Structures are given as structure tokens and as C-alpha cells.
Amino acid sequence: MKQYKKILSLILFMGIMGSQVLAQGYEIKVIFKNLSKDTLILGHHFNEQLFPDDTIVLNNRGEGVFKGKKNLPGGMYFLFLPTGSYFNIMLDKDQKFSLENDTSDFLKNAKIEGSEENSIFFAYQLLLAEQNKKAKDLRAEKAENPSRKGEIDAEITKISEEVQAYLKKLQENHSDVFFVQFLKATQQIQIPKTITDRTKQYFYYKAHYFDNFDVSDPRLLRTPIYQNKIDLYIDKIVSQHPDSLIKEVDMLIENARTGKELFRFMLVHLFNKYAKSQVMGSENVYVYIADKFYIPDADWSDKEFIDELKLKIPRIQN
């Protein structure tokens, strides 16, 4: 309930974030028959945080419409309920659809019309929940019947293979759907079994790190995974030598120019990371980011800060 009140208060002063908008607007009709005259919040994920975009009060039949003149930026959104719980939806091309649900089981009771993406999204979540339950029951059975270990392990492996086959089919048949692209972005890079040398495995993994994850896709910023993916790469995969870091942060910032919000996030995140870092040589990375990107391109920053930065950079270099 505290989280609900916090998000509800944010809606008073937060507008719709982002500038990637189209003209037709969004219209999401919702029905919660067991939430008569209650308040619902529509919001988006931004890394591991939740931000509100719109709020409605349901009528006495539990019906309401989230509506706006401009499209919301693509990404993973949520519906936050007065019970303190929420469930996710996907927004991208389909922004006019209807959703009926109730609080007893968000996955099983969801009825969606007009959004292929959310139909795929909920079907996948339901399948995953069912398969996870099967695997959990099998592991419990294995603990009680050790003699069936081999047989049960084979069944658990089969469940995993079925989920992977389902994922592969989604990627083959719905590769243009953002949710499917998001799923792909969560997948780990598989190193070929033929590569057995540890050093070669590392270089393969590094070279292919962004095969599944499109760092230039602004929609991924409105999901829980974007910053973690970037930080893992820059902190754990890349050599921490300043020259290597400078090369990689340059690549990341340049690739983020596909959207103003994405560019601002990437630049500010990396600028602050190396401004605060205590690692030897990090000041070189900080100076590079400030000089090449922040001073000329951070038009959201106030002039006084930029002027101070211009004076500070030469002192660090000397």
C-alpha cells in the first residue's frame, strides 16, 4: 500500500516521459469487475524502478480507459492496483486495445482484444508459469524418491527443451514484435562447444555480447534489464585498462544516439560512473566522456555546470 501511495503521488507532478511519440495516441480499456470505483495506475519500467504515466478511477462496473493524445514510448509497462500488486503489459505498435482481468490470477484470467503483442506476452508467461510448476513438482518428487533421479532429471530436461523450442518458434514467427525482441535480449550468448580454450571463449563471448541485446533500441530502456546489461559489459567483460574502457564507452554512447532519452541516459550514466570511480585510470575515461560528449552535447545541463566542467577538465589532464 505504501508503494501504491508513492506512485499515486508521483503522478501529480510527473508527465509522460520520453519524446518518441506518434500522433494517434493510446487508448487502453480495462475491466476489473472486483475493483469497482478503485484507482488504477498505468506506468512504465525504467531499469529497476517504476514510474507512473496515467491514472484512472474505475466506474461502478470496474471499467475504465487510459487515454492520451500521443503514443507512449515503447517498452514494458505495468498496471498498478490498489491492492499493492501489479502486472506487466507491453506497449509498442498496439496502443489501442482492451484488457479484462481480475486479482485472483493475472495470467489465467487475462482477456485481451486488439493487441497481438500482449496476447503473445501473456501466453508466454502462462506457459512459463505452468512449466516452472511442473519442474518444481518434479524436483520435490526427486527428493522423496532418489531411485527415480535419472528418470525425473530426463523429464526436467524435456521441460526446459520445450520452453526453448517455444522461444525459438516465437522468434521465427514474431521477430518484429517488441516482446519477442525483449525476450531475445534476455538470452545469454551460447559459446560453441568446439571452443574449449578459456581465452578464446572470453573473446568469443565479448565479441558476441550484443548479438541478442540491441543497445541502440530505446524501447529496452523502459524494461528492467537495460542498465544491468550495460554495467555487466563495462564492469566485468571489458578490460579495465583506460584505453579499452574509452573505446567501449565511445561505442556505447554513439550507439545510444538513436533516441534523445536513450542518449541522455547513457551519457549521464557513464559520466557519473567514472566521475565517482576510485579505480586508477578512471579519470582518463571521465575526461574523455566530458570532453567529447558531455560538454558539447549535454544540452539539458545548465550553463554554469558546463562552464565549471570546462575549467575542471584541463586541471585533471595536467
Tab-separated table of N, CA and C in Angstrom, residues 151-246:
chain	number	residue	atom	x	y	z
A	151	GLU	N	15.269	-40.756	-14.208
A	151	GLU	CA	14.019	-40.574	-14.956
A	151	GLU	C	13.478	-39.155	-14.793
A	152	ILE	N	13.514	-38.649	-13.545
A	152	ILE	CA	12.982	-37.313	-13.268
A	152	ILE	C	13.852	-36.227	-13.900
A	153	ASP	N	15.163	-36.415	-13.838
A	153	ASP	CA	16.064	-35.450	-14.471
A	153	ASP	C	15.795	-35.349	-15.965
A	154	ALA	N	15.494	-36.487	-16.583
A	154	ALA	CA	15.177	-36.504	-18.020
A	154	ALA	C	13.882	-35.721	-18.290
A	155	GLU	N	12.913	-35.842	-17.402
A	155	GLU	CA	11.653	-35.105	-17.554
A	155	GLU	C	11.866	-33.600	-17.390
A	156	ILE	N	12.712	-33.217	-16.437
A	156	ILE	CA	13.015	-31.793	-16.230
A	156	ILE	C	13.744	-31.224	-17.449
A	157	THR	N	14.671	-31.995	-17.997
A	157	THR	CA	15.377	-31.568	-19.207
A	157	THR	C	14.403	-31.386	-20.366
A	158	LYS	N	13.441	-32.287	-20.465
A	158	LYS	CA	12.435	-32.194	-21.534
A	158	LYS	C	11.609	-30.916	-21.403
A	159	ILE	N	11.267	-30.549	-20.164
A	159	ILE	CA	10.516	-29.304	-19.930
A	159	ILE	C	11.322	-28.103	-20.409
A	160	SER	N	12.607	-28.083	-20.053
A	160	SER	CA	13.483	-26.988	-20.477
A	160	SER	C	13.575	-26.917	-22.001
A	161	GLU	N	13.663	-28.071	-22.639
A	161	GLU	CA	13.751	-28.117	-24.105
A	161	GLU	C	12.455	-27.620	-24.741
A	162	GLU	N	11.333	-27.923	-24.127
A	162	GLU	CA	10.045	-27.468	-24.649
A	162	GLU	C	9.929	-25.942	-24.581
A	163	VAL	N	10.420	-25.365	-23.484
A	163	VAL	CA	10.400	-23.897	-23.346
A	163	VAL	C	11.307	-23.269	-24.391
A	164	GLN	N	12.495	-23.835	-24.601
A	164	GLN	CA	13.424	-23.306	-25.601
A	164	GLN	C	12.841	-23.431	-27.007
A	165	ALA	N	12.141	-24.519	-27.268
A	165	ALA	CA	11.503	-24.697	-28.581
A	165	ALA	C	10.403	-23.664	-28.788
A	166	TYR	N	9.679	-23.375	-27.728
A	166	TYR	CA	8.622	-22.359	-27.785
A	166	TYR	C	9.229	-20.989	-28.082
A	167	LEU	N	10.335	-20.681	-27.399
A	167	LEU	CA	11.039	-19.422	-27.637
A	167	LEU	C	11.517	-19.316	-29.082
A	168	LYS	N	12.084	-20.381	-29.590
A	168	LYS	CA	12.587	-20.399	-30.965
A	168	LYS	C	11.456	-20.159	-31.955
A	169	LYS	N	10.302	-20.771	-31.691
A	169	LYS	CA	9.150	-20.602	-32.578
A	169	LYS	C	8.649	-19.158	-32.546
A	170	LEU	N	8.660	-18.549	-31.344
A	170	LEU	CA	8.261	-17.142	-31.234
A	170	LEU	C	9.181	-16.258	-32.064
A	171	GLN	N	10.480	-16.506	-31.968
A	171	GLN	CA	11.453	-15.683	-32.679
A	171	GLN	C	11.365	-15.878	-34.188
A	172	GLU	N	10.959	-17.068	-34.615
A	172	GLU	CA	10.800	-17.334	-36.045
A	172	GLU	C	9.537	-16.700	-36.602
A	173	ASN	N	8.462	-16.731	-35.819
A	173	ASN	CA	7.159	-16.291	-36.328
A	173	ASN	C	6.785	-14.856	-35.966
A	174	HIS	N	7.446	-14.295	-34.942
A	174	HIS	CA	7.055	-12.959	-34.473
A	174	HIS	C	8.297	-12.103	-34.178
A	175	SER	N	9.271	-12.157	-35.046
A	175	SER	CA	10.525	-11.450	-34.794
A	175	SER	C	10.353	-9.932	-34.769
A	176	ASP	N	9.256	-9.411	-35.346
A	176	ASP	CA	9.030	-7.965	-35.376
A	176	ASP	C	8.311	-7.451	-34.139
A	177	VAL	N	7.892	-8.342	-33.260
A	177	VAL	CA	7.168	-7.965	-32.042
A	177	VAL	C	8.170	-7.592	-30.954
A	178	PHE	N	7.979	-6.447	-30.323
A	178	PHE	CA	8.960	-5.984	-29.343
A	178	PHE	C	9.138	-6.962	-28.191
A	179	PHE	N	8.066	-7.556	-27.688
A	179	PHE	CA	8.212	-8.501	-26.579
A	179	PHE	C	9.158	-9.636	-26.945
A	180	VAL	N	9.068	-10.115	-28.180
A	180	VAL	CA	9.949	-11.198	-28.629
A	180	VAL	C	11.391	-10.697	-28.695
A	181	GLN	N	11.581	-9.452	-29.123
A	181	GLN	CA	12.923	-8.860	-29.138
A	181	GLN	C	13.455	-8.675	-27.715
A	182	PHE	N	12.556	-8.343	-26.785
A	182	PHE	CA	12.941	-8.241	-25.377
A	182	PHE	C	13.376	-9.603	-24.841
A	183	LEU	N	12.607	-10.637	-25.164
A	183	LEU	CA	12.970	-11.992	-24.739
A	183	LEU	C	14.354	-12.369	-25.261
A	184	LYS	N	14.594	-12.042	-26.523
A	184	LYS	CA	15.903	-12.326	-27.112
A	184	LYS	C	17.002	-11.597	-26.350
A	185	ALA	N	16.724	-10.352	-25.946
A	185	ALA	CA	17.718	-9.540	-25.239
A	185	ALA	C	18.085	-10.136	-23.884
A	186	THR	N	17.210	-10.951	-23.320
A	186	THR	CA	17.488	-11.564	-22.023
A	186	THR	C	18.299	-12.855	-22.148
A	187	GLN	N	18.446	-13.354	-23.370
A	187	GLN	CA	19.124	-14.637	-23.568
A	187	GLN	C	20.641	-14.482	-23.510
A	188	GLN	N	21.286	-15.415	-22.828
A	188	GLN	CA	22.745	-15.420	-22.745
A	188	GLN	C	23.368	-15.916	-24.054
A	189	ILE	N	24.539	-15.393	-24.359
A	189	ILE	CA	25.273	-15.857	-25.530
A	189	ILE	C	25.780	-17.278	-25.280
A	190	GLN	N	25.522	-18.154	-26.235
A	190	GLN	CA	25.989	-19.536	-26.124
A	190	GLN	C	27.319	-19.692	-26.868
A	191	ILE	N	28.341	-20.042	-26.127
A	191	ILE	CA	29.662	-20.254	-26.726
A	191	ILE	C	29.690	-21.643	-27.367
A	192	PRO	N	30.089	-21.743	-28.638
A	192	PRO	CA	30.148	-23.062	-29.302
A	192	PRO	C	30.995	-24.059	-28.514
A	193	LYS	N	30.525	-25.267	-28.460
A	193	LYS	CA	31.244	-26.311	-27.713
A	193	LYS	C	32.607	-26.608	-28.310
A	194	THR	N	32.769	-26.249	-29.575
A	194	THR	CA	34.062	-26.500	-30.232
A	194	THR	C	35.156	-25.572	-29.718
A	195	ILE	N	34.756	-24.466	-29.061
A	195	ILE	CA	35.736	-23.537	-28.489
A	195	ILE	C	35.991	-23.955	-27.047
A	196	THR	N	37.125	-24.558	-26.801
A	196	THR	CA	37.423	-25.089	-25.464
A	196	THR	C	38.457	-24.252	-24.708
A	197	ASP	N	39.239	-23.482	-25.433
A	197	ASP	CA	40.251	-22.650	-24.797
A	197	ASP	C	39.579	-21.493	-24.052
A	198	ARG	N	39.962	-21.280	-22.779
A	198	ARG	CA	39.298	-20.262	-21.948
A	198	ARG	C	39.456	-18.856	-22.523
A	199	THR	N	40.630	-18.552	-23.027
A	199	THR	CA	40.870	-17.217	-23.588
A	199	THR	C	40.015	-16.997	-24.830
A	200	LYS	N	39.943	-18.002	-25.675
A	200	LYS	CA	39.127	-17.902	-26.885
A	200	LYS	C	37.640	-17.808	-26.533
A	201	GLN	N	37.234	-18.496	-25.470
A	201	GLN	CA	35.845	-18.407	-25.018
A	201	GLN	C	35.512	-16.975	-24.597
A	202	TYR	N	36.446	-16.362	-23.870
A	202	TYR	CA	36.245	-14.971	-23.435
A	202	TYR	C	36.100	-14.050	-24.630
A	203	PHE	N	36.996	-14.142	-25.593
A	203	PHE	CA	36.951	-13.235	-26.743
A	203	PHE	C	35.697	-13.475	-27.594
A	204	TYR	N	35.260	-14.725	-27.667
A	204	TYR	CA	34.011	-15.015	-28.398
A	204	TYR	C	32.827	-14.364	-27.686
A	205	TYR	N	32.771	-14.564	-26.361
A	205	TYR	CA	31.662	-14.012	-25.580
A	205	TYR	C	31.621	-12.487	-25.695
A	206	LYS	N	32.774	-11.849	-25.582
A	206	LYS	CA	32.842	-10.392	-25.679
A	206	LYS	C	32.416	-9.910	-27.061
A	207	ALA	N	32.904	-10.578	-28.089
A	207	ALA	CA	32.602	-10.174	-29.461
A	207	ALA	C	31.118	-10.313	-29.794
A	208	HIS	N	30.449	-11.239	-29.117
A	208	HIS	CA	29.038	-11.517	-29.436
A	208	HIS	C	28.076	-11.048	-28.346
A	209	TYR	N	28.589	-10.297	-27.372
A	209	TYR	CA	27.772	-9.888	-26.216
A	209	TYR	C	26.498	-9.176	-26.646
A	210	PHE	N	26.566	-8.348	-27.675
A	210	PHE	CA	25.413	-7.559	-28.101
A	210	PHE	C	24.663	-8.171	-29.280
A	211	ASP	N	24.909	-9.451	-29.560
A	211	ASP	CA	24.175	-10.117	-30.637
A	211	ASP	C	22.674	-10.158	-30.348
A	212	ASN	N	22.321	-10.445	-29.108
A	212	ASN	CA	20.909	-10.566	-28.732
A	212	ASN	C	20.339	-9.263	-28.175
A	213	PHE	N	21.198	-8.446	-27.648
A	213	PHE	CA	20.778	-7.217	-26.961
A	213	PHE	C	21.150	-6.004	-27.811
A	214	ASP	N	20.131	-5.317	-28.334
A	214	ASP	CA	20.361	-4.151	-29.185
A	214	ASP	C	20.476	-2.904	-28.321
A	215	VAL	N	21.718	-2.496	-28.075
A	215	VAL	CA	21.971	-1.362	-27.184
A	215	VAL	C	21.382	-0.064	-27.737
A	216	SER	N	21.099	-0.010	-29.034
A	216	SER	CA	20.558	1.205	-29.651
A	216	SER	C	19.035	1.262	-29.648
A	217	ASP	N	18.375	0.245	-29.101
A	217	ASP	CA	16.910	0.200	-29.089
A	217	ASP	C	16.374	0.964	-27.877
A	218	PRO	N	15.768	2.146	-28.079
A	218	PRO	CA	15.274	2.942	-26.941
A	218	PRO	C	14.204	2.236	-26.123
A	219	ARG	N	13.490	1.289	-26.728
A	219	ARG	CA	12.411	0.592	-26.010
A	219	ARG	C	12.956	-0.257	-24.862
A	220	LEU	N	14.165	-0.773	-25.031
A	220	LEU	CA	14.748	-1.611	-23.976
A	220	LEU	C	15.072	-0.817	-22.728
A	221	LEU	N	15.200	0.509	-22.878
A	221	LEU	CA	15.441	1.352	-21.704
A	221	LEU	C	14.250	1.302	-20.756
A	222	ARG	N	13.052	1.111	-21.311
A	222	ARG	CA	11.843	1.002	-20.496
A	222	ARG	C	11.543	-0.460	-20.161
A	223	THR	N	12.575	-1.145	-19.687
A	223	THR	CA	12.463	-2.513	-19.189
A	223	THR	C	13.387	-2.622	-17.981
A	224	PRO	N	13.312	-3.709	-17.224
A	224	PRO	CA	14.176	-3.836	-16.036
A	224	PRO	C	15.610	-4.253	-16.330
A	225	ILE	N	15.986	-4.456	-17.614
A	225	ILE	CA	17.266	-5.113	-17.888
A	225	ILE	C	18.351	-4.209	-18.451
A	226	TYR	N	18.016	-3.011	-18.932
A	226	TYR	CA	18.956	-2.261	-19.769
A	226	TYR	C	20.251	-1.910	-19.023
A	227	GLN	N	20.136	-1.231	-17.899
A	227	GLN	CA	21.349	-0.780	-17.196
A	227	GLN	C	22.194	-1.951	-16.729
A	228	ASN	N	21.557	-3.009	-16.253
A	228	ASN	CA	22.312	-4.174	-15.797
A	228	ASN	C	23.151	-4.784	-16.917
A	229	LYS	N	22.574	-4.827	-18.120
A	229	LYS	CA	23.300	-5.365	-19.274
A	229	LYS	C	24.526	-4.509	-19.592
A	230	ILE	N	24.333	-3.188	-19.556
A	230	ILE	CA	25.431	-2.271	-19.850
A	230	ILE	C	26.514	-2.379	-18.776
A	231	ASP	N	26.108	-2.365	-17.515
A	231	ASP	CA	27.084	-2.403	-16.416
A	231	ASP	C	27.861	-3.716	-16.391
A	232	LEU	N	27.179	-4.818	-16.666
A	232	LEU	CA	27.875	-6.110	-16.705
A	232	LEU	C	28.964	-6.088	-17.771
A	233	TYR	N	28.635	-5.536	-18.917
A	233	TYR	CA	29.605	-5.488	-20.015
A	233	TYR	C	30.789	-4.605	-19.659
A	234	ILE	N	30.503	-3.397	-19.210
A	234	ILE	CA	31.568	-2.423	-18.987
A	234	ILE	C	32.393	-2.733	-17.735
A	235	ASP	N	31.779	-3.378	-16.736
A	235	ASP	CA	32.480	-3.654	-15.480
A	235	ASP	C	33.158	-5.023	-15.443
A	236	LYS	N	32.570	-6.007	-16.127
A	236	LYS	CA	33.048	-7.386	-15.987
A	236	LYS	C	33.642	-7.975	-17.265
A	237	ILE	N	33.159	-7.529	-18.406
A	237	ILE	CA	33.603	-8.145	-19.660
A	237	ILE	C	34.767	-7.387	-20.286
A	238	VAL	N	34.703	-6.077	-20.220
A	238	VAL	CA	35.727	-5.238	-20.837
A	238	VAL	C	36.960	-5.148	-19.945
A	239	SER	N	38.127	-5.160	-20.558
A	239	SER	CA	39.368	-4.918	-19.808
A	239	SER	C	39.286	-3.541	-19.150
A	240	GLN	N	39.723	-3.456	-17.895
A	240	GLN	CA	39.599	-2.211	-17.143
A	240	GLN	C	40.746	-1.233	-17.406
A	241	HIS	N	41.513	-1.472	-18.418
A	241	HIS	CA	42.545	-0.512	-18.831
A	241	HIS	C	41.850	0.701	-19.444
A	242	PRO	N	42.290	1.918	-19.127
A	242	PRO	CA	41.612	3.130	-19.623
A	242	PRO	C	41.408	3.162	-21.135
A	243	ASP	N	42.400	2.719	-21.905
A	243	ASP	CA	42.264	2.746	-23.361
A	243	ASP	C	41.122	1.839	-23.834
A	244	SER	N	41.010	0.666	-23.208
A	244	SER	CA	39.933	-0.266	-23.562
A	244	SER	C	38.580	0.308	-23.162
A	245	LEU	N	38.516	0.887	-21.964
A	245	LEU	CA	37.262	1.469	-21.489
A	245	LEU	C	36.817	2.638	-22.362
A	246	ILE	N	37.765	3.480	-22.757
A	246	ILE	CA	37.437	4.628	-23.608
A	246	ILE	C	36.851	4.153	-24.936
